[in-house]
GROMACS .gro file of C-alpha atoms in nm:
model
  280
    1UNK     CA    1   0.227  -7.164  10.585
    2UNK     CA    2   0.223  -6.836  10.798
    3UNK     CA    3   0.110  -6.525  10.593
    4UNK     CA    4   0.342  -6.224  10.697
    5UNK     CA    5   0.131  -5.941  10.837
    6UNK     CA    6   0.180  -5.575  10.587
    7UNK     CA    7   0.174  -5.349  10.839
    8UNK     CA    8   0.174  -4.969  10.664
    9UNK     CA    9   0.483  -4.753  10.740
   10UNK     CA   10   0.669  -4.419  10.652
   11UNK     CA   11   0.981  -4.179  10.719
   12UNK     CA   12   0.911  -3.918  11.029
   13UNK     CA   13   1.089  -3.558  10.860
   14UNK     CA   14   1.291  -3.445  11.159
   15UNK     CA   15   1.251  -3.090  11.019
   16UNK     CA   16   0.884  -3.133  11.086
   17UNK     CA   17   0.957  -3.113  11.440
   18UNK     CA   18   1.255  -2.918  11.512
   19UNK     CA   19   1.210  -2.662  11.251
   20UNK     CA   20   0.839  -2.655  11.147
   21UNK     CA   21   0.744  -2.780  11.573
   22UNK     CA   22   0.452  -2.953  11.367
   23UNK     CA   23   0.244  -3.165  11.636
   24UNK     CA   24   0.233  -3.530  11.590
   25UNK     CA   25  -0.074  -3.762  11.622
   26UNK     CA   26   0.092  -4.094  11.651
   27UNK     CA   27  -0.047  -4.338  11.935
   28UNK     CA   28  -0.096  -4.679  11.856
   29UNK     CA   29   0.260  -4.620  11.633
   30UNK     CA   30   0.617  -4.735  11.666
   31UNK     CA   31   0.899  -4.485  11.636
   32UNK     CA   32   1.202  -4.640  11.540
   33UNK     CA   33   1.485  -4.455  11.532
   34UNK     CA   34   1.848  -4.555  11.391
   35UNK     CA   35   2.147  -4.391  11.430
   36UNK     CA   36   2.544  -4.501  11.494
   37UNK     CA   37   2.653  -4.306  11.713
   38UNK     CA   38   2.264  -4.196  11.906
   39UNK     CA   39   2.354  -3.837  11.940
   40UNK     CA   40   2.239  -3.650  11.676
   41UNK     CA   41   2.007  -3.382  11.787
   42UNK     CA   42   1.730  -3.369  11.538
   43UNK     CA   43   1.662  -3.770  11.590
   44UNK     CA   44   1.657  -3.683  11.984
   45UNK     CA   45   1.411  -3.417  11.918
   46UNK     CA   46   1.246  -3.597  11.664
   47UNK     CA   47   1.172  -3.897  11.909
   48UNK     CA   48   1.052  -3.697  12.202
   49UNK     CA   49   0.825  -3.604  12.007
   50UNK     CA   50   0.665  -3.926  11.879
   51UNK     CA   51   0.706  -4.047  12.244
   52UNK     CA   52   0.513  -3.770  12.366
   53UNK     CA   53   0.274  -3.757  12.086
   54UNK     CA   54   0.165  -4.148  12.230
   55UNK     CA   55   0.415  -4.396  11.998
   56UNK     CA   56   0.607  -4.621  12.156
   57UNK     CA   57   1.014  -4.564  12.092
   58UNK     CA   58   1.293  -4.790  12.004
   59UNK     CA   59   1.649  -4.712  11.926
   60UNK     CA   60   1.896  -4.930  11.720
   61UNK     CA   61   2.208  -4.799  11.812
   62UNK     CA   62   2.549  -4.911  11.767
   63UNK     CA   63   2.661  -4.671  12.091
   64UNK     CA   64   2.449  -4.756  12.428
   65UNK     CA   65   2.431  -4.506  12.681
   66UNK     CA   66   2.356  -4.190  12.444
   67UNK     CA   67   2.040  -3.932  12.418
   68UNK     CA   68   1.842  -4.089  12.166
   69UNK     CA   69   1.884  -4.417  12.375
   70UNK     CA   70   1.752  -4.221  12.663
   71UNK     CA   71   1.480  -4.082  12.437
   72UNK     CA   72   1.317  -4.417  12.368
   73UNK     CA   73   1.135  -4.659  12.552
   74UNK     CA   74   1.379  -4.949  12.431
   75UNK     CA   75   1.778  -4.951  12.251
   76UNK     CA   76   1.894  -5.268  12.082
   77UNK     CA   77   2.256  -5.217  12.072
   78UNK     CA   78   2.359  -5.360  11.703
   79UNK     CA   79   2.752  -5.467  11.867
   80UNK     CA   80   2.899  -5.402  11.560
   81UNK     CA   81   3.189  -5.221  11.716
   82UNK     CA   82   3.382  -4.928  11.717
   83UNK     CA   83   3.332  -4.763  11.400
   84UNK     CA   84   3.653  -4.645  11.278
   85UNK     CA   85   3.579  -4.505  10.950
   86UNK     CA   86   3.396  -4.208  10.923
   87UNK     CA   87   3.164  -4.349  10.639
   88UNK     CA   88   2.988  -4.631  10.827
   89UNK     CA   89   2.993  -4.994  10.668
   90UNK     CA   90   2.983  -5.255  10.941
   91UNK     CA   91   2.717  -5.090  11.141
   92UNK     CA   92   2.506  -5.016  10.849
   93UNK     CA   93   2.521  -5.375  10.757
   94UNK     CA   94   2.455  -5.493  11.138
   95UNK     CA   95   2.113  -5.236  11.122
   96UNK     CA   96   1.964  -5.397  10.787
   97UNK     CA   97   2.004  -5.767  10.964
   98UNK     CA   98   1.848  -5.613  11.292
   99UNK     CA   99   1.559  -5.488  11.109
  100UNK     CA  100   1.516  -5.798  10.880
  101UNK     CA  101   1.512  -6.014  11.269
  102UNK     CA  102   1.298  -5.721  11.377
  103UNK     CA  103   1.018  -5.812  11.114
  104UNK     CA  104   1.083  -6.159  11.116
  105UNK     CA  105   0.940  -6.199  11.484
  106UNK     CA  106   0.714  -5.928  11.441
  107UNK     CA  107   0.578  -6.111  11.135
  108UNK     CA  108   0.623  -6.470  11.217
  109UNK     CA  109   0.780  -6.519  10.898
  110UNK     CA  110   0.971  -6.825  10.948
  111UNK     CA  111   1.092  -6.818  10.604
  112UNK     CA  112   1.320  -6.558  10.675
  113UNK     CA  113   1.419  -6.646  10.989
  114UNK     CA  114   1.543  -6.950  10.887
  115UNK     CA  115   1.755  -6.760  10.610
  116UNK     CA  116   1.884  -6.553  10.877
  117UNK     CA  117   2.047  -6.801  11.049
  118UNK     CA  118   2.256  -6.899  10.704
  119UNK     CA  119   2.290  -6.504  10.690
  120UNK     CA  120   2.660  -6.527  10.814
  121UNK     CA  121   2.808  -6.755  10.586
  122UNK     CA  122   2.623  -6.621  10.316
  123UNK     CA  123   2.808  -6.275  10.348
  124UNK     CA  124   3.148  -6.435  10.442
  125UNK     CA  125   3.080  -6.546  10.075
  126UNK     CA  126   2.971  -6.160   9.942
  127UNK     CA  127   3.321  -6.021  10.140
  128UNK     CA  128   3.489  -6.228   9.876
  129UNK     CA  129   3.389  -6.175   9.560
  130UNK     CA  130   3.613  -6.014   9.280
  131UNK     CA  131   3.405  -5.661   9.148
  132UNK     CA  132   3.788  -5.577   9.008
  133UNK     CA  133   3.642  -5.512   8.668
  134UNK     CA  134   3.429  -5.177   8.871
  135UNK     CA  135   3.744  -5.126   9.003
  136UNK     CA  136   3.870  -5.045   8.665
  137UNK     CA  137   3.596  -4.893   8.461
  138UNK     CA  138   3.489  -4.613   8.763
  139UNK     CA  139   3.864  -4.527   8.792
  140UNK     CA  140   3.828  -4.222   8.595
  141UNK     CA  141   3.499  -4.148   8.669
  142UNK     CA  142   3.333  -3.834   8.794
  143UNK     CA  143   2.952  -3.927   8.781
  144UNK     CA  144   2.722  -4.237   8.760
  145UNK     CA  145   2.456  -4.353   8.799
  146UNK     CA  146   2.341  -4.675   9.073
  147UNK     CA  147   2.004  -4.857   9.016
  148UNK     CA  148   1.849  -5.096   9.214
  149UNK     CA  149   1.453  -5.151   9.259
  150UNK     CA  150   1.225  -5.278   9.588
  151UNK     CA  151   1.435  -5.346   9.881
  152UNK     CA  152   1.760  -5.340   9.646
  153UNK     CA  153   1.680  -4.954   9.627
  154UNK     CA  154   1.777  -4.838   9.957
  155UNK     CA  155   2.119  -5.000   9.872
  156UNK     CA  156   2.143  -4.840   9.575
  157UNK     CA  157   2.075  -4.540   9.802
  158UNK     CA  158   2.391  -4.598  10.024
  159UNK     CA  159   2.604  -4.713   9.742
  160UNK     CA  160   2.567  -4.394   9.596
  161UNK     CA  161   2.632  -4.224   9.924
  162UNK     CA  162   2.954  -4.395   9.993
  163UNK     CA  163   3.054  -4.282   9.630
  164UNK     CA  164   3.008  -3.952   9.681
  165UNK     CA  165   3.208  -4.007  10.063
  166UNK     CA  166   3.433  -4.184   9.960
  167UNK     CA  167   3.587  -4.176   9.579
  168UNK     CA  168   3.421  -3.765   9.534
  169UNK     CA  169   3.234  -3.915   9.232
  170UNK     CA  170   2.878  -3.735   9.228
  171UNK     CA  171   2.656  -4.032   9.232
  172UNK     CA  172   2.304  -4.054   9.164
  173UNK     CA  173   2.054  -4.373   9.253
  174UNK     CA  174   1.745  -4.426   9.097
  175UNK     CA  175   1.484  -4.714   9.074
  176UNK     CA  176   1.470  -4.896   8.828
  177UNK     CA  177   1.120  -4.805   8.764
  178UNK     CA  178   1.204  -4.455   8.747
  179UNK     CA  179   1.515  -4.435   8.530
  180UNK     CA  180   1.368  -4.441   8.188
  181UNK     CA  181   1.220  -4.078   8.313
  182UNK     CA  182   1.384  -3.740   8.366
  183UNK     CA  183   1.696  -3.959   8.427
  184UNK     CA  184   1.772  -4.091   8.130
  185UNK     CA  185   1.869  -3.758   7.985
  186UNK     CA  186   2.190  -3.783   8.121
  187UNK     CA  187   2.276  -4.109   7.967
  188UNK     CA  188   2.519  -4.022   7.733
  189UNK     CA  189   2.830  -4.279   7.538
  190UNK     CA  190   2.998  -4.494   7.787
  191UNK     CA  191   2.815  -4.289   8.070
  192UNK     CA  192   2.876  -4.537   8.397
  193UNK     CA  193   2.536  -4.720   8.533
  194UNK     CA  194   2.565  -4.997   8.856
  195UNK     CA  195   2.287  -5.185   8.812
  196UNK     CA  196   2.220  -5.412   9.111
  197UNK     CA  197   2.029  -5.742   9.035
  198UNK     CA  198   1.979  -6.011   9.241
  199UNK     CA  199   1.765  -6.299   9.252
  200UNK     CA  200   1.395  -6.215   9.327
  201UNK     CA  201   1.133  -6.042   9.173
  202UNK     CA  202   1.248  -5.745   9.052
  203UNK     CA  203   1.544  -5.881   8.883
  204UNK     CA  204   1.389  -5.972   8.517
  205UNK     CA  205   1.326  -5.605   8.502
  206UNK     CA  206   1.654  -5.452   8.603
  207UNK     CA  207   1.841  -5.735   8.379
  208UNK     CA  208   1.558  -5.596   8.079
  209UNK     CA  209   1.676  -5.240   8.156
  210UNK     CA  210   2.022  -5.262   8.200
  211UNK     CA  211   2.028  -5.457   7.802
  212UNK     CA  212   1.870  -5.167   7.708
  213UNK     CA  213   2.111  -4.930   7.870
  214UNK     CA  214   2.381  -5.058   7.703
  215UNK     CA  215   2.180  -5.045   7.378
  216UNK     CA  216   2.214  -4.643   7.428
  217UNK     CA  217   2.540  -4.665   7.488
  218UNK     CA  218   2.572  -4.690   7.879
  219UNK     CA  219   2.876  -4.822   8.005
  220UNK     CA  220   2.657  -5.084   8.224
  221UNK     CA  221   2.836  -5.284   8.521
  222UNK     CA  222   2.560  -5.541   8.581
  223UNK     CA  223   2.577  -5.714   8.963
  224UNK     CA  224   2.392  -6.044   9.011
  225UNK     CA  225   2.428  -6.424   9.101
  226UNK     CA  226   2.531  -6.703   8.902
  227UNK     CA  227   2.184  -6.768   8.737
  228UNK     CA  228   2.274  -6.450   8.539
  229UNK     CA  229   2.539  -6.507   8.201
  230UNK     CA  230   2.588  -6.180   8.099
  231UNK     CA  231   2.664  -6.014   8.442
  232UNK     CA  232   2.970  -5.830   8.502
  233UNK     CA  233   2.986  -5.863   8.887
  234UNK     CA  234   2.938  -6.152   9.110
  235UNK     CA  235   2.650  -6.174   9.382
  236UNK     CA  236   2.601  -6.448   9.640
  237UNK     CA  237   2.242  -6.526   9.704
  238UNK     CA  238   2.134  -6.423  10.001
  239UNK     CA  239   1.900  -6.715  10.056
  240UNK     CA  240   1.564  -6.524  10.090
  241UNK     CA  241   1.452  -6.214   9.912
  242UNK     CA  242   1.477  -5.948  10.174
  243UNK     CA  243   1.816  -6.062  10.243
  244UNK     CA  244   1.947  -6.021   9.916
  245UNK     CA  245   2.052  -5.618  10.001
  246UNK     CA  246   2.277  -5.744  10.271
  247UNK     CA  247   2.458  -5.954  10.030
  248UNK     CA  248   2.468  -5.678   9.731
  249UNK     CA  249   2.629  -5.408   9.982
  250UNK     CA  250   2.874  -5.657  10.120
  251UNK     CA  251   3.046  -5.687   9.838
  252UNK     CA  252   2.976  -5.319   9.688
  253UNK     CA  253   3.199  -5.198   9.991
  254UNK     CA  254   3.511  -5.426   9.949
  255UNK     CA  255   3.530  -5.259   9.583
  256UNK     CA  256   3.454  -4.900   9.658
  257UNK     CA  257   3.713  -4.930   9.886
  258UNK     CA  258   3.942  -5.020   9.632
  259UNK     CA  259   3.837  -4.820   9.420
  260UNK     CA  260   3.909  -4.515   9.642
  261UNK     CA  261   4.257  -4.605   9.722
  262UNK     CA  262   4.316  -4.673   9.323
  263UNK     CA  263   4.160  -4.291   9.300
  264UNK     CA  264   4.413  -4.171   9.540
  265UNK     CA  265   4.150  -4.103   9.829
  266UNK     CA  266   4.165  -4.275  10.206
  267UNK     CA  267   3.830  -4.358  10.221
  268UNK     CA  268   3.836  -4.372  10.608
  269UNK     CA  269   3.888  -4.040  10.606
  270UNK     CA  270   3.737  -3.829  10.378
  271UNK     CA  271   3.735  -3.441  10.311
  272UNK     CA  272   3.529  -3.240  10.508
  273UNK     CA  273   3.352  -3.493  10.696
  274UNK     CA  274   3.306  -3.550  11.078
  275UNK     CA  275   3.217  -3.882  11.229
  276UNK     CA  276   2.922  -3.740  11.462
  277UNK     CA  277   2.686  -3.445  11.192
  278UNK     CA  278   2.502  -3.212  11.441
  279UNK     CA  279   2.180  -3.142  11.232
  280UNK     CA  280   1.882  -2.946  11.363
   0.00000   0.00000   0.00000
């Protein structure tokens, strides 16, 4: 069996560059750079930069033809089409399964390639679960919390975004191995908690944690797959466990969705929100 390659990696601070003009030391590093709609000005900058500080530059971008295309060595369009909605879903989704192909090939890891290719059906399957009962108990909500752990954290991440986009529910997302900290403070009777757990690893944890939320009184919506009794939400198994984000956010989207028409909100178009943020 092929042993993946770790190869270490971090976030670039635009600020670092277009506010700070901090030099870079970076050859022998890849700059990747991901952005919608390619024209935001402090990912242009930012990638000059690393291009000219000796990293080689690629672009996912759902737009071709933009300046941070022309700022990097090489764009992979994602083709996810015209996004719409000023909160970005489809795109979003398309730039987690480029990135997962990305390492795949970079790695070797046929493993995951081969879960890849059952990717598709596997999220026709996520588009159609039921999370009605979320629906219903975030309703009335103003705050809550969204936990996830590993790669189920950056999820977390964006389900908390599209909360705060979408429904105007101030929405906080923590690991899983960080909530029993400072966090926990604000757990208070029937406060809201999306715990996201789906087969791999972390999940005995997060299923440990989220029994002892409601032991304090949390008002715990618990996502995972069938293996799972006392979830509240359904997940499909992704099939491999680097996948298993895809899946979670699939369906997470169909019920915020929901959830913001139920709240009285269009969540294509939310207040004070532009589709293309100028940031410098």
């Amino acid at each position: 069996m092929h042993e993946a390659k770790r190869h270490p990696g971090g976030f670039a601070t635009p600020s670092l560059t277009t506010l700070a003009k901090a030099p870079w030391r970076a050859n022998g590093h890849l700059a990747l750079a991901v952005s919608q709609s390619g024209q935001s000005p402090d990912l242009v900058a930012t990638q000059q930069a690393l291009a000219t500080s000796g990293a080689r530059t690629l672009a996912l971008l759902n737009t071709l033809g933009t300046p941070l295309g022309a700022a990097s060595d090489t764009e992979i369009a994602l083709y996810a089409g015209e996004e719409k909605s000023v909160a970005a879903t489809k795109s979003y989704l398309a730039t987690l399964s480029a990135m997962a192909q990305l390492l795949g090939h970079w790695n070797e890891e046929r493993s995951l390639l081969a879960a890849l290719e059952g990717l598709p059906e596997h999220l026709e399957q996520a588009l159609a679960q039921d999370w009605g009962p979320a629906v219903e108990a975030l309703q009335a909500a103003d705050r809550l919390m969204v936990i996830g752990r590993g790669a189920g954290l950056a999820v977390a991440q964006e389900a908390a975004l599209k909360f705060k986009e979408t429904c105007a529910i101030q929405a906080e997302a923590f690991s899983g191995a960080e909530v029993r900290h400072g966090p926990m403070a604000l757990i208070g009777p029937d406060y809201p908690v999306l715990v996201f757990a789906p087969p791999g690893p972390e999940q005995a944890g997060l299923i440990t944690l989220a029994e002892w939320l409601e032991s304090v009184g949390a008002k715990v919506l618990l996502a995972a797959d069938a293996s799972v009794a006392k979830r509240q939400l359904t997940l499909v198994d992704a099939g491999h466990d680097d996948l298993q984000p895809l899946s979670v956010i699939q369906s997470f989207y169909v019920m915020v969705a929901a959830l913001a028409a139920a709240r009285g909100s269009d969540p294509d178009r939310p207040r004070h929100l532009n589709k293309v943020t100028c940031t410098l």
